[in-house]
Structure formats: C-alpha cells, structure tokens
PDB file of N, CA and C in Angstrom:
ATOM      1  N   UNK X 191      60.708 217.182  39.450  1.00  0.00           N
ATOM      2  CA  UNK X 191      61.890 217.597  39.397  1.00  0.00           C
ATOM      3  C   UNK X 191      62.558 217.381  38.428  1.00  0.00           C
ATOM      4  N   UNK X 192      63.381 218.657  37.734  1.00  0.00           N
ATOM      5  CA  UNK X 192      64.488 217.987  36.419  1.00  0.00           C
ATOM      6  C   UNK X 192      65.777 217.696  37.068  1.00  0.00           C
ATOM      7  N   UNK X 193      66.395 216.411  37.026  1.00  0.00           N
ATOM      8  CA  UNK X 193      67.539 216.149  36.961  1.00  0.00           C
ATOM      9  C   UNK X 193      68.553 216.896  35.799  1.00  0.00           C
ATOM     10  N   UNK X 194      69.768 217.131  36.519  1.00  0.00           N
ATOM     11  CA  UNK X 194      70.960 217.677  35.360  1.00  0.00           C
ATOM     12  C   UNK X 194      71.274 216.627  34.270  1.00  0.00           C
ATOM     13  N   UNK X 195      71.369 217.477  33.272  1.00  0.00           N
ATOM     14  CA  UNK X 195      71.909 216.152  31.953  1.00  0.00           C
ATOM     15  C   UNK X 195      73.237 215.297  32.130  1.00  0.00           C
ATOM     16  N   UNK X 196      73.170 214.176  32.090  1.00  0.00           N
ATOM     17  CA  UNK X 196      74.468 213.824  32.503  1.00  0.00           C
ATOM     18  C   UNK X 196      75.223 213.965  31.492  1.00  0.00           C
ATOM     19  N   UNK X 197      75.164 214.405  29.865  1.00  0.00           N
ATOM     20  CA  UNK X 197      76.101 214.677  28.945  1.00  0.00           C
ATOM     21  C   UNK X 197      76.520 216.218  29.219  1.00  0.00           C
ATOM     22  N   UNK X 198      76.061 217.017  30.365  1.00  0.00           N
ATOM     23  CA  UNK X 198      76.492 218.484  30.444  1.00  0.00           C
ATOM     24  C   UNK X 198      77.515 218.193  31.234  1.00  0.00           C
ATOM     25  N   UNK X 199      77.649 217.023  32.428  1.00  0.00           N
ATOM     26  CA  UNK X 199      78.663 217.396  33.538  1.00  0.00           C
ATOM     27  C   UNK X 199      79.810 216.526  32.930  1.00  0.00           C
ATOM     28  N   UNK X 200      81.242 217.682  33.304  1.00  0.00           N
ATOM     29  CA  UNK X 200      82.484 217.467  32.943  1.00  0.00           C
ATOM     30  C   UNK X 200      82.875 216.395  33.507  1.00  0.00           C
ATOM     31  N   UNK X 201      83.833 215.449  32.635  1.00  0.00           N
ATOM     32  CA  UNK X 201      84.180 214.198  33.530  1.00  0.00           C
ATOM     33  C   UNK X 201      85.449 214.631  34.194  1.00  0.00           C
ATOM     34  N   UNK X 202      85.737 214.163  35.592  1.00  0.00           N
ATOM     35  CA  UNK X 202      86.916 214.862  36.150  1.00  0.00           C
ATOM     36  C   UNK X 202      87.817 214.075  35.554  1.00  0.00           C
ATOM     37  N   UNK X 203      87.875 213.028  35.202  1.00  0.00           N
ATOM     38  CA  UNK X 203      89.327 212.193  34.840  1.00  0.00           C
ATOM     39  C   UNK X 203      89.736 212.807  33.388  1.00  0.00           C
ATOM     40  N   UNK X 204      88.433 213.296  32.668  1.00  0.00           N
ATOM     41  CA  UNK X 204      89.166 213.636  31.056  1.00  0.00           C
ATOM     42  C   UNK X 204      90.503 214.073  31.018  1.00  0.00           C
ATOM     43  N   UNK X 205      90.831 215.301  31.652  1.00  0.00           N
ATOM     44  CA  UNK X 205      92.217 216.039  31.822  1.00  0.00           C
ATOM     45  C   UNK X 205      92.900 215.890  32.989  1.00  0.00           C
ATOM     46  N   UNK X 206      93.006 214.600  33.182  1.00  0.00           N
ATOM     47  CA  UNK X 206      93.749 214.251  34.436  1.00  0.00           C
ATOM     48  C   UNK X 206      95.407 214.538  33.981  1.00  0.00           C
ATOM     49  N   UNK X 207      96.268 214.898  34.910  1.00  0.00           N
ATOM     50  CA  UNK X 207      97.706 215.190  34.511  1.00  0.00           C
ATOM     51  C   UNK X 207      98.304 213.795  34.998  1.00  0.00           C
ATOM     52  N   UNK X 208      99.221 214.219  33.743  1.00  0.00           N
ATOM     53  CA  UNK X 208     100.078 212.579  33.237  1.00  0.00           C
ATOM     54  C   UNK X 208     101.671 212.686  34.091  1.00  0.00           C
ATOM     55  N   UNK X 209     101.845 213.663  34.779  1.00  0.00           N
ATOM     56  CA  UNK X 209     102.922 214.103  35.377  1.00  0.00           C
ATOM     57  C   UNK X 209     102.885 213.173  36.724  1.00  0.00           C
ATOM     58  N   UNK X 210     104.137 212.543  37.269  1.00  0.00           N
ATOM     59  CA  UNK X 210     104.386 212.057  38.641  1.00  0.00           C
ATOM     60  C   UNK X 210     103.905 212.801  39.811  1.00  0.00           C
ATOM     61  N   UNK X 211     103.164 212.488  40.644  1.00  0.00           N
ATOM     62  CA  UNK X 211     103.118 213.498  41.759  1.00  0.00           C
ATOM     63  C   UNK X 211     104.663 213.438  42.661  1.00  0.00           C
ATOM     64  N   UNK X 212     105.333 214.526  42.677  1.00  0.00           N
ATOM     65  CA  UNK X 212     106.091 214.884  43.155  1.00  0.00           C
ATOM     66  C   UNK X 212     106.114 214.733  44.621  1.00  0.00           C
ATOM     67  N   UNK X 213     105.094 214.781  45.696  1.00  0.00           N
ATOM     68  CA  UNK X 213     105.024 213.990  47.057  1.00  0.00           C
ATOM     69  C   UNK X 213     105.356 212.733  46.652  1.00  0.00           C
ATOM     70  N   UNK X 214     105.160 211.893  45.887  1.00  0.00           N
ATOM     71  CA  UNK X 214     105.256 210.441  46.001  1.00  0.00           C
ATOM     72  C   UNK X 214     106.334 210.121  44.982  1.00  0.00           C
ATOM     73  N   UNK X 215     106.994 210.562  44.872  1.00  0.00           N
ATOM     74  CA  UNK X 215     108.178 210.219  43.899  1.00  0.00           C
ATOM     75  C   UNK X 215     109.246 210.225  44.581  1.00  0.00           C
ATOM     76  N   UNK X 216     109.592 208.934  44.735  1.00  0.00           N
ATOM     77  CA  UNK X 216     110.982 208.446  45.705  1.00  0.00           C
ATOM     78  C   UNK X 216     112.004 208.945  45.422  1.00  0.00           C
ATOM     79  N   UNK X 217     112.888 209.709  46.354  1.00  0.00           N
ATOM     80  CA  UNK X 217     114.457 210.234  46.110  1.00  0.00           C
ATOM     81  C   UNK X 217     114.249 211.296  45.249  1.00  0.00           C
ATOM     82  N   UNK X 218     113.475 212.219  45.410  1.00  0.00           N
ATOM     83  CA  UNK X 218     113.321 213.345  45.029  1.00  0.00           C
ATOM     84  C   UNK X 218     113.476 214.272  46.146  1.00  0.00           C
ATOM     85  N   UNK X 219     114.589 215.309  45.563  1.00  0.00           N
ATOM     86  CA  UNK X 219     115.101 216.345  46.366  1.00  0.00           C
ATOM     87  C   UNK X 219     114.524 217.358  46.250  1.00  0.00           C
ATOM     88  N   UNK X 220     114.312 218.233  48.013  1.00  0.00           N
ATOM     89  CA  UNK X 220     113.521 219.640  47.263  1.00  0.00           C
ATOM     90  C   UNK X 220     114.281 220.546  45.891  1.00  0.00           C
ATOM     91  N   UNK X 221     113.346 220.808  45.424  1.00  0.00           N
ATOM     92  CA  UNK X 221     113.701 221.775  44.143  1.00  0.00           C
ATOM     93  C   UNK X 221     113.590 220.842  42.991  1.00  0.00           C
ATOM     94  N   UNK X 222     113.509 219.760  42.868  1.00  0.00           N
ATOM     95  CA  UNK X 222     113.945 219.003  42.208  1.00  0.00           C
ATOM     96  C   UNK X 222     114.722 218.007  41.651  1.00  0.00           C
ATOM     97  N   UNK X 223     115.820 218.114  42.370  1.00  0.00           N
ATOM     98  CA  UNK X 223     116.713 217.330  41.812  1.00  0.00           C
ATOM     99  C   UNK X 223     116.792 215.925  42.214  1.00  0.00           C
ATOM    100  N   UNK X 224     117.356 214.882  41.863  1.00  0.00           N
ATOM    101  CA  UNK X 224     117.259 213.661  42.467  1.00  0.00           C
ATOM    102  C   UNK X 224     119.242 213.109  42.909  1.00  0.00           C
ATOM    103  N   UNK X 225     118.590 212.125  43.733  1.00  0.00           N
ATOM    104  CA  UNK X 225     120.171 211.738  44.206  1.00  0.00           C
ATOM    105  C   UNK X 225     120.850 210.595  42.875  1.00  0.00           C
ATOM    106  N   UNK X 226     122.112 210.802  43.204  1.00  0.00           N
ATOM    107  CA  UNK X 226     123.031 210.225  42.346  1.00  0.00           C
ATOM    108  C   UNK X 226     122.701 208.605  42.150  1.00  0.00           C
ATOM    109  N   UNK X 227     122.590 207.973  40.995  1.00  0.00           N
ATOM    110  CA  UNK X 227     122.051 206.702  41.070  1.00  0.00           C
ATOM    111  C   UNK X 227     120.550 206.876  40.681  1.00  0.00           C
ATOM    112  N   UNK X 228     119.907 207.614  41.283  1.00  0.00           N
ATOM    113  CA  UNK X 228     118.320 207.291  40.838  1.00  0.00           C
ATOM    114  C   UNK X 228     117.609 208.041  40.170  1.00  0.00           C
ATOM    115  N   UNK X 229     116.851 207.758  39.257  1.00  0.00           N
ATOM    116  CA  UNK X 229     115.895 208.192  38.241  1.00  0.00           C
ATOM    117  C   UNK X 229     114.594 208.576  38.402  1.00  0.00           C
ATOM    118  N   UNK X 230     114.048 209.488  38.254  1.00  0.00           N
ATOM    119  CA  UNK X 230     112.683 209.724  38.229  1.00  0.00           C
ATOM    120  C   UNK X 230     111.813 209.372  37.758  1.00  0.00           C
ATOM    121  N   UNK X 231     110.326 208.532  37.974  1.00  0.00           N
ATOM    122  CA  UNK X 231     109.625 207.928  36.880  1.00  0.00           C
ATOM    123  C   UNK X 231     109.549 209.240  35.594  1.00  0.00           C
ATOM    124  N   UNK X 232     108.853 208.415  34.370  1.00  0.00           N
ATOM    125  CA  UNK X 232     108.898 209.223  33.247  1.00  0.00           C
ATOM    126  C   UNK X 232     107.015 209.670  33.280  1.00  0.00           C
ATOM    127  N   UNK X 233     106.572 210.650  32.874  1.00  0.00           N
ATOM    128  CA  UNK X 233     105.317 211.029  32.838  1.00  0.00           C
ATOM    129  C   UNK X 233     104.939 210.148  31.552  1.00  0.00           C
ATOM    130  N   UNK X 234     103.628 209.789  31.582  1.00  0.00           N
ATOM    131  CA  UNK X 234     103.010 209.174  30.630  1.00  0.00           C
ATOM    132  C   UNK X 234     102.823 210.288  29.274  1.00  0.00           C
ATOM    133  N   UNK X 235     102.777 209.860  28.063  1.00  0.00           N
ATOM    134  CA  UNK X 235     102.783 210.489  27.077  1.00  0.00           C
ATOM    135  C   UNK X 235     101.337 210.119  26.115  1.00  0.00           C
ATOM    136  N   UNK X 236     101.055 211.080  25.573  1.00  0.00           N
ATOM    137  CA  UNK X 236      99.921 211.175  24.649  1.00  0.00           C
ATOM    138  C   UNK X 236     100.237 211.134  23.147  1.00  0.00           C
ATOM    139  N   UNK X 237     101.170 211.355  22.717  1.00  0.00           N
ATOM    140  CA  UNK X 237     101.604 211.089  21.149  1.00  0.00           C
ATOM    141  C   UNK X 237     102.687 210.142  21.066  1.00  0.00           C
ATOM    142  N   UNK X 238     103.142 209.981  19.587  1.00  0.00           N
ATOM    143  CA  UNK X 238     103.868 208.965  19.623  1.00  0.00           C
ATOM    144  C   UNK X 238     103.084 207.793  18.804  1.00  0.00           C
ATOM    145  N   UNK X 239     103.904 206.756  18.410  1.00  0.00           N
ATOM    146  CA  UNK X 239     103.504 205.778  17.751  1.00  0.00           C
ATOM    147  C   UNK X 239     104.157 204.561  18.953  1.00  0.00           C
ATOM    148  N   UNK X 240     103.089 203.689  19.446  1.00  0.00           N
ATOM    149  CA  UNK X 240     103.390 202.447  20.768  1.00  0.00           C
ATOM    150  C   UNK X 240     103.776 201.469  20.023  1.00  0.00           C
ATOM    151  N   UNK X 241     103.805 200.898  18.349  1.00  0.00           N
ATOM    152  CA  UNK X 241     104.096 200.538  18.057  1.00  0.00           C
ATOM    153  C   UNK X 241     104.808 200.273  16.219  1.00  0.00           C
ATOM    154  N   UNK X 242     106.029 200.316  15.986  1.00  0.00           N
ATOM    155  CA  UNK X 242     106.080 200.043  14.337  1.00  0.00           C
ATOM    156  C   UNK X 242     104.981 200.318  13.222  1.00  0.00           C
ATOM    157  N   UNK X 243     104.844 201.304  12.469  1.00  0.00           N
ATOM    158  CA  UNK X 243     103.772 201.151  11.370  1.00  0.00           C
ATOM    159  C   UNK X 243     104.447 199.907  10.243  1.00  0.00           C
ATOM    160  N   UNK X 244     103.202 199.570   9.916  1.00  0.00           N
ATOM    161  CA  UNK X 244     103.948 198.426   8.794  1.00  0.00           C
ATOM    162  C   UNK X 244     103.902 199.273   7.561  1.00  0.00           C
ATOM    163  N   UNK X 245     104.946 198.124   6.625  1.00  0.00           N
ATOM    164  CA  UNK X 245     105.342 198.724   5.585  1.00  0.00           C
ATOM    165  C   UNK X 245     104.509 198.660   4.837  1.00  0.00           C
ATOM    166  N   UNK X 246     104.114 200.270   3.940  1.00  0.00           N
ATOM    167  CA  UNK X 246     103.045 200.157   3.130  1.00  0.00           C
ATOM    168  C   UNK X 246     103.559 199.467   1.580  1.00  0.00           C
ATOM    169  N   UNK X 247     102.265 199.227   0.825  1.00  0.00           N
ATOM    170  CA  UNK X 247     102.973 198.548  -0.822  1.00  0.00           C
ATOM    171  C   UNK X 247     103.208 200.004  -1.352  1.00  0.00           C
ATOM    172  N   UNK X 248     103.594 199.816  -2.428  1.00  0.00           N
ATOM    173  CA  UNK X 248     104.290 200.880  -3.285  1.00  0.00           C
ATOM    174  C   UNK X 248     103.290 201.078  -4.666  1.00  0.00           C
ATOM    175  N   UNK X 249     102.329 200.120  -4.630  1.00  0.00           N
ATOM    176  CA  UNK X 249     101.322 200.371  -5.696  1.00  0.00           C
ATOM    177  C   UNK X 249      99.928 200.449  -5.248  1.00  0.00           C
ATOM    178  N   UNK X 250      99.098 200.597  -6.432  1.00  0.00           N
ATOM    179  CA  UNK X 250      97.825 201.147  -6.135  1.00  0.00           C
ATOM    180  C   UNK X 250      96.540 199.911  -6.305  1.00  0.00           C
ATOM    181  N   UNK X 251      95.756 199.511  -5.071  1.00  0.00           N
ATOM    182  CA  UNK X 251      95.319 198.343  -5.367  1.00  0.00           C
ATOM    183  C   UNK X 251      94.193 198.116  -5.903  1.00  0.00           C
ATOM    184  N   UNK X 252      93.967 197.105  -6.614  1.00  0.00           N
ATOM    185  CA  UNK X 252      93.141 196.851  -7.282  1.00  0.00           C
ATOM    186  C   UNK X 252      91.476 197.359  -7.361  1.00  0.00           C
ATOM    187  N   UNK X 253      91.308 197.170  -6.244  1.00  0.00           N
ATOM    188  CA  UNK X 253      89.830 197.807  -5.902  1.00  0.00           C
ATOM    189  C   UNK X 253      89.656 199.501  -6.163  1.00  0.00           C
ATOM    190  N   UNK X 254      91.016 200.097  -6.112  1.00  0.00           N
ATOM    191  CA  UNK X 254      90.806 201.500  -6.189  1.00  0.00           C
ATOM    192  C   UNK X 254      90.720 201.630  -7.511  1.00  0.00           C
ATOM    193  N   UNK X 255      91.517 200.583  -8.545  1.00  0.00           N
ATOM    194  CA  UNK X 255      91.115 201.009 -10.078  1.00  0.00           C
ATOM    195  C   UNK X 255      89.868 200.267 -10.413  1.00  0.00           C
ATOM    196  N   UNK X 256      89.190 199.746  -9.850  1.00  0.00           N
ATOM    197  CA  UNK X 256      87.913 199.235 -10.032  1.00  0.00           C
ATOM    198  C   UNK X 256      86.709 200.465  -9.561  1.00  0.00           C
ATOM    199  N   UNK X 257      87.119 200.828  -8.634  1.00  0.00           N
ATOM    200  CA  UNK X 257      86.312 202.328  -8.006  1.00  0.00           C
ATOM    201  C   UNK X 257      86.334 202.999  -8.938  1.00  0.00           C
ATOM    202  N   UNK X 258      87.876 203.404  -9.425  1.00  0.00           N
ATOM    203  CA  UNK X 258      87.979 204.800 -10.290  1.00  0.00           C
ATOM    204  C   UNK X 258      86.995 204.254 -11.520  1.00  0.00           C
ATOM    205  N   UNK X 259      87.327 202.886 -12.059  1.00  0.00           N
ATOM    206  CA  UNK X 259      86.590 202.779 -13.590  1.00  0.00           C
ATOM    207  C   UNK X 259      85.091 202.937 -13.188  1.00  0.00           C
ATOM    208  N   UNK X 260      84.688 202.333 -12.240  1.00  0.00           N
ATOM    209  CA  UNK X 260      83.069 202.468 -12.180  1.00  0.00           C
ATOM    210  C   UNK X 260      82.498 203.820 -12.049  1.00  0.00           C
ATOM    211  N   UNK X 261      83.175 204.819 -11.328  1.00  0.00           N
ATOM    212  CA  UNK X 261      82.895 205.974 -11.272  1.00  0.00           C
ATOM    213  C   UNK X 261      83.163 206.800 -12.687  1.00  0.00           C
ATOM    214  N   UNK X 262      83.702 206.484 -13.571  1.00  0.00           N
ATOM    215  CA  UNK X 262      84.422 206.831 -14.532  1.00  0.00           C
ATOM    216  C   UNK X 262      83.210 206.825 -15.457  1.00  0.00           C
ATOM    217  N   UNK X 263      82.724 205.178 -15.777  1.00  0.00           N
ATOM    218  CA  UNK X 263      81.665 204.635 -16.363  1.00  0.00           C
ATOM    219  C   UNK X 263      80.135 205.417 -15.840  1.00  0.00           C
ATOM    220  N   UNK X 264      79.872 205.849 -14.552  1.00  0.00           N
ATOM    221  CA  UNK X 264      78.984 206.552 -14.284  1.00  0.00           C
ATOM    222  C   UNK X 264      78.728 207.800 -15.070  1.00  0.00           C
ATOM    223  N   UNK X 265      79.781 208.569 -14.660  1.00  0.00           N
ATOM    224  CA  UNK X 265      80.013 209.913 -15.289  1.00  0.00           C
ATOM    225  C   UNK X 265      79.685 209.887 -17.147  1.00  0.00           C
ATOM    226  N   UNK X 266      80.163 208.869 -17.740  1.00  0.00           N
ATOM    227  CA  UNK X 266      79.977 208.600 -19.067  1.00  0.00           C
ATOM    228  C   UNK X 266      78.525 208.306 -19.357  1.00  0.00           C
ATOM    229  N   UNK X 267      77.823 207.323 -18.559  1.00  0.00           N
ATOM    230  CA  UNK X 267      76.514 206.834 -19.048  1.00  0.00           C
ATOM    231  C   UNK X 267      75.472 208.321 -18.515  1.00  0.00           C
ATOM    232  N   UNK X 268      75.875 209.391 -17.275  1.00  0.00           N
ATOM    233  CA  UNK X 268      74.746 210.295 -17.542  1.00  0.00           C
ATOM    234  C   UNK X 268      75.039 211.625 -18.420  1.00  0.00           C
ATOM    235  N   UNK X 269      76.084 211.733 -19.030  1.00  0.00           N
ATOM    236  CA  UNK X 269      76.860 212.712 -19.868  1.00  0.00           C
ATOM    237  C   UNK X 269      75.900 212.162 -21.291  1.00  0.00           C
ATOM    238  N   UNK X 270      75.911 210.440 -21.484  1.00  0.00           N
ATOM    239  CA  UNK X 270      74.959 210.040 -22.834  1.00  0.00           C
ATOM    240  C   UNK X 270      73.654 210.387 -22.550  1.00  0.00           C
ATOM    241  N   UNK X 271      73.478 209.739 -21.378  1.00  0.00           N
ATOM    242  CA  UNK X 271      71.818 210.441 -21.456  1.00  0.00           C
ATOM    243  C   UNK X 271      71.232 211.937 -21.023  1.00  0.00           C
ATOM    244  N   UNK X 272      72.279 212.863 -20.652  1.00  0.00           N
ATOM    245  CA  UNK X 272      71.939 214.043 -20.702  1.00  0.00           C
ATOM    246  C   UNK X 272      72.154 214.773 -22.189  1.00  0.00           C
ATOM    247  N   UNK X 273      72.775 214.297 -22.889  1.00  0.00           N
ATOM    248  CA  UNK X 273      73.356 214.628 -24.526  1.00  0.00           C
ATOM    249  C   UNK X 273      72.170 214.165 -24.664  1.00  0.00           C
ATOM    250  N   UNK X 274      71.427 212.863 -24.759  1.00  0.00           N
ATOM    251  CA  UNK X 274      70.437 212.306 -25.367  1.00  0.00           C
ATOM    252  C   UNK X 274      69.047 212.912 -25.117  1.00  0.00           C
ATOM    253  N   UNK X 275      68.758 213.509 -24.021  1.00  0.00           N
ATOM    254  CA  UNK X 275      67.517 214.515 -23.394  1.00  0.00           C
ATOM    255  C   UNK X 275      67.602 215.553 -24.366  1.00  0.00           C
ATOM    256  N   UNK X 276      68.808 216.269 -24.184  1.00  0.00           N
ATOM    257  CA  UNK X 276      68.890 217.690 -24.954  1.00  0.00           C
ATOM    258  C   UNK X 276      68.638 217.686 -26.551  1.00  0.00           C
ATOM    259  N   UNK X 277      68.797 216.406 -27.183  1.00  0.00           N
ATOM    260  CA  UNK X 277      68.926 216.707 -28.727  1.00  0.00           C
ATOM    261  C   UNK X 277      67.384 215.989 -29.027  1.00  0.00           C
TER     262      UNK X 277
END
C-alpha cells in the first residue's frame, strides 16, 4: 500500500492567523469597539526588526581587498598563459 508522501502534505500551522480571536478578546464590544480604558491586544507581526541593527563600519575589510587582489592575480596569470599558448 502506498502511503502519501509526507513532503506533499500541507502544514496546517504554516499560515495560521496572527490576529487575536475576537471571541476570546476581553472587553470587546459587538462591532469591534472597546470600553473606555480598555485596549485590545496587538496582533503579532512578521515584519520589522526585533532589535536595533549594529552600526556598520565605513571602510572596506582587509579580507575583501585580499580577495579582489587574488582574483586579479589569477586573471592576469590566465591572460599570460593564453598569450603564451597563442604565440
């Protein structure tokens, strides 16, 4: 008997609603209003940063300079070999 491939079964929790359930929100009036002094809970968010980004440096790192130099050296060596083969 062939069982279904578990990779093709959709995850029921993958796209769950992040908004609070109105039926379980305290002090929520019919139509969505709230009583004075009450604040409904915020819904979850999936965008934005959870913490401030660290300050980046304003100079090119030494490893980047070395990598560009190594690539340039390899290109020059290939050109020298190609010219040497063709002549």
